[in-house]
Amino acid sequence: MSDITAAPAEPLRKDRAALGGAPGIAALRHIAPPAPPGPMSNALVFGWRAILKFRHVPEQLFDLVMTPIMFTLLFTFVFGGALAGSPGEYLQFFLPGILVQTVVFNSVYSGMGLSTDFQKGLFDRFRTLPIWSLAPFAGLMVGDLLRHLIAGGIILGIGLILGYRPEAGVIGTLLAFAMLLSIGFGMGWVFIVLGLLVRTPMTVMTLGFTILFPVTFASNIMVDPATMPGWLRSFVEVNPISLMATALRGLMSGTASLSQIGLALIGPVVLTLVMAPLVLWLYRRR
Amino acid sequence: MTNDASNLAICARGLVRRFGDLTAVAGIDLDVRRGMIFAVLGPNGAGKTTLLRMLATLTAADDGTATVMGHDIAAAPQKVRASIAMTGQFASLDEDLTGRDNLMMLARLWGFRGRAARIRADELLAAFELSGAARKQVKDYSGGMRRRLDIAASLVVTPGVLFLDEPTTGLDPSARKGVWHLIRQLAESGVTILLTTQYLEEADQLAERIAVIDHGRKIAEGTSRELKAATGSGVLHVSLADQSQLEAAAELLAARLGSAVQRSPEGAELSVPAGNAADANAAIAALIAAGVSVADFRLGAPSLDEVFFALTGQPATSETPQNPEEAAAS
Ligand SMILES: Nc1ncnc2c1ncn2[C@@H]1O[C@H](COP(=O)(O)OP(=O)(O)O)[C@@H](O)[C@H]1O
Ligand SMILES: [Mg+2]
């Protein structure tokens, strides 16, 4: 069992007989730390943890995609005809929007996960390790992005089955997913901050959806704002969620302009610039 | 004992931590020699966890200084972290992952790669008799298993100092004995252990030195024997044949011996510090003369329980240990 460490195993400090010969006591012999890993390597471990969670808690995927699937089916078949003439045409309009909503809603779950980790004292363990202090967050982000990809993929798949066709083809769809990941990255910070501030995961969820429901409904995700009252329309038009949905539609239909893409990215960029230092500060202060 | 800095694992001076108006730790000095088991003994809310968290770099001190394995907790926290491990009062494990994954995650964070991380995890699981549950999610573990895994998680790399915050609170007696055995083995392998406890018996059983803390202050420190000696020559224990005479007997003893009388938890026995055998004898005679039927009496060295009582004027075990679930939720 001497191949545990790269470094040569240190000699036993005491004669093993003195330890009473208990089974497996060899594990308690002196183990020196291996060469300290770099920040990237630390972050990857946390990413690996996020992936493991998918394996151990597959239900979480169900939570992530159930709401958007319900939304897609209900809006397409119940409101679709009335809103856009036919369910098929509505789906063409709605699908990129629901992708944005899926990613935005999913960031709430990462805030809940973080809050759970704090509540369970897991972060106390991480914070007594000699690791890059932001590695857990970087890992969280890796897990989030993966979650966004999986959930987005499932929703897109269902859309395709229902007859949705991205006019911009594979390239456009890939670009749209890159945009989705940027959105998820930006939104992720908001909920990391909430996760750091709020004591219980349930409160993170309640707070999160209280903010997100009005913001996503008062956007152009579900309907064109043309029929909304003026005051609401002016909000909807500058709502970052609308800008994101517009850009995503553009990317998937091949009509996106650079300014649309730029406007959509303002939200994620600003959030990252403001929230990342805030996360650092809150975490160090905790 | 000689306390030059090089043989001290922990050296704290005047540590203070406040939470708003509350001073949780109100200026504590601590010298812990390398390789020893040191117990911090105190009731719930005494400031034990806060003290440990400061030493483990989890909470910043408002005042005072400390070094752990020669590194300053404020100036070189990362060096402190490289030489310590902490097992908190409540398990810090990922409940969704298996026991093995939890250990592998930590092994990787310490820098073990691929196969080496797996081997280290399996080795620890075997040592802690968890191999059978290696692939079970931690949420399905019993309290004792969690506690063992949590301690194993602190030993991925041998720490210079291991902090154990109430390592046996909430465990059943057999699991508690198991953890004690483990702590002794660890100490024999050269790890310095700073543990906190509300159980006097635990400190007495495990620790070479004990610091008694109450309301954020250290009220006494020494070996178990020294602490016992500090409270006086001895304690008179009296058992009554008739429980209804308890009050009267307690009053009489207090008056005769001039000290506070402590009742055993079952209420059948009274304990009171007695200056010497003659005083004790006279007190017993007075009890009998007053018509109290004494079933049994003996004069003994004070237990740690009585030491605590003598030091703080309160029984140390008056507060029942918290249920971990409730405490975590509050
Ligand atoms: N994060 C905190 N915020 C406010 N008060 C705290 C905090 N942590 C501990 N306290 C208070 O500090 C005191 C000491 O707590 P603690 O160190 O946990 O004691 P012990 O571990 O001995 O039970 C208690 O009164 C507790 O309520
Ligand atoms: Mg405590």
XYZ file of N, CA and C in Angstrom, chain A residues 99 148-154 156 172-182 248 251-252:
69
model
N -36.484 28.166 -23.823
C -35.101 27.769 -23.523
C -34.467 28.785 -22.570
N -27.625 23.192 -17.601
C -28.283 23.991 -18.637
C -28.257 23.249 -19.968
N -27.106 22.668 -20.270
C -26.977 21.951 -21.540
C -27.957 20.784 -21.613
N -28.007 20.012 -20.534
C -28.876 18.841 -20.536
C -30.339 19.266 -20.628
N -30.737 20.211 -19.759
C -32.136 20.639 -19.762
C -32.496 21.271 -21.105
N -31.602 22.147 -21.600
C -31.843 22.788 -22.896
C -31.973 21.750 -24.000
N -31.103 20.749 -23.950
C -31.137 19.691 -24.966
C -32.473 18.948 -24.940
N -32.942 18.649 -23.740
C -34.207 17.917 -23.633
C -35.367 18.756 -24.177
N -35.217 21.220 -26.316
C -35.078 21.325 -27.770
C -35.573 20.034 -28.432
N -26.658 27.530 -36.167
C -27.466 28.501 -35.430
C -27.837 27.961 -34.059
N -28.190 26.683 -34.013
C -28.585 26.084 -32.742
C -27.406 26.042 -31.776
N -26.228 25.708 -32.317
C -25.041 25.681 -31.452
C -24.747 27.075 -30.898
N -24.857 28.087 -31.771
C -24.629 29.460 -31.306
C -25.650 29.832 -30.244
N -26.900 29.400 -30.481
C -27.952 29.696 -29.515
C -27.623 29.063 -28.165
N -27.097 27.851 -28.196
C -26.738 27.204 -26.933
C -25.560 27.892 -26.254
N -24.641 28.406 -27.067
C -23.540 29.171 -26.476
C -24.107 30.398 -25.765
N -25.091 31.025 -26.405
C -25.749 32.183 -25.790
C -26.453 31.760 -24.496
N -27.131 30.623 -24.542
C -27.826 30.128 -23.347
C -26.850 29.931 -22.184
N -25.687 29.384 -22.507
C -24.708 29.160 -21.447
C -24.225 30.488 -20.859
N -24.059 31.490 -21.731
C -23.644 32.803 -21.209
C -24.711 33.357 -20.279
N -31.977 34.925 -28.927
C -32.009 33.482 -29.132
C -32.877 33.122 -30.338
N -30.880 33.931 -33.341
C -29.818 32.965 -33.614
C -30.381 31.677 -34.210
N -31.512 31.238 -33.699
C -32.044 29.963 -34.165
C -32.755 30.082 -35.506
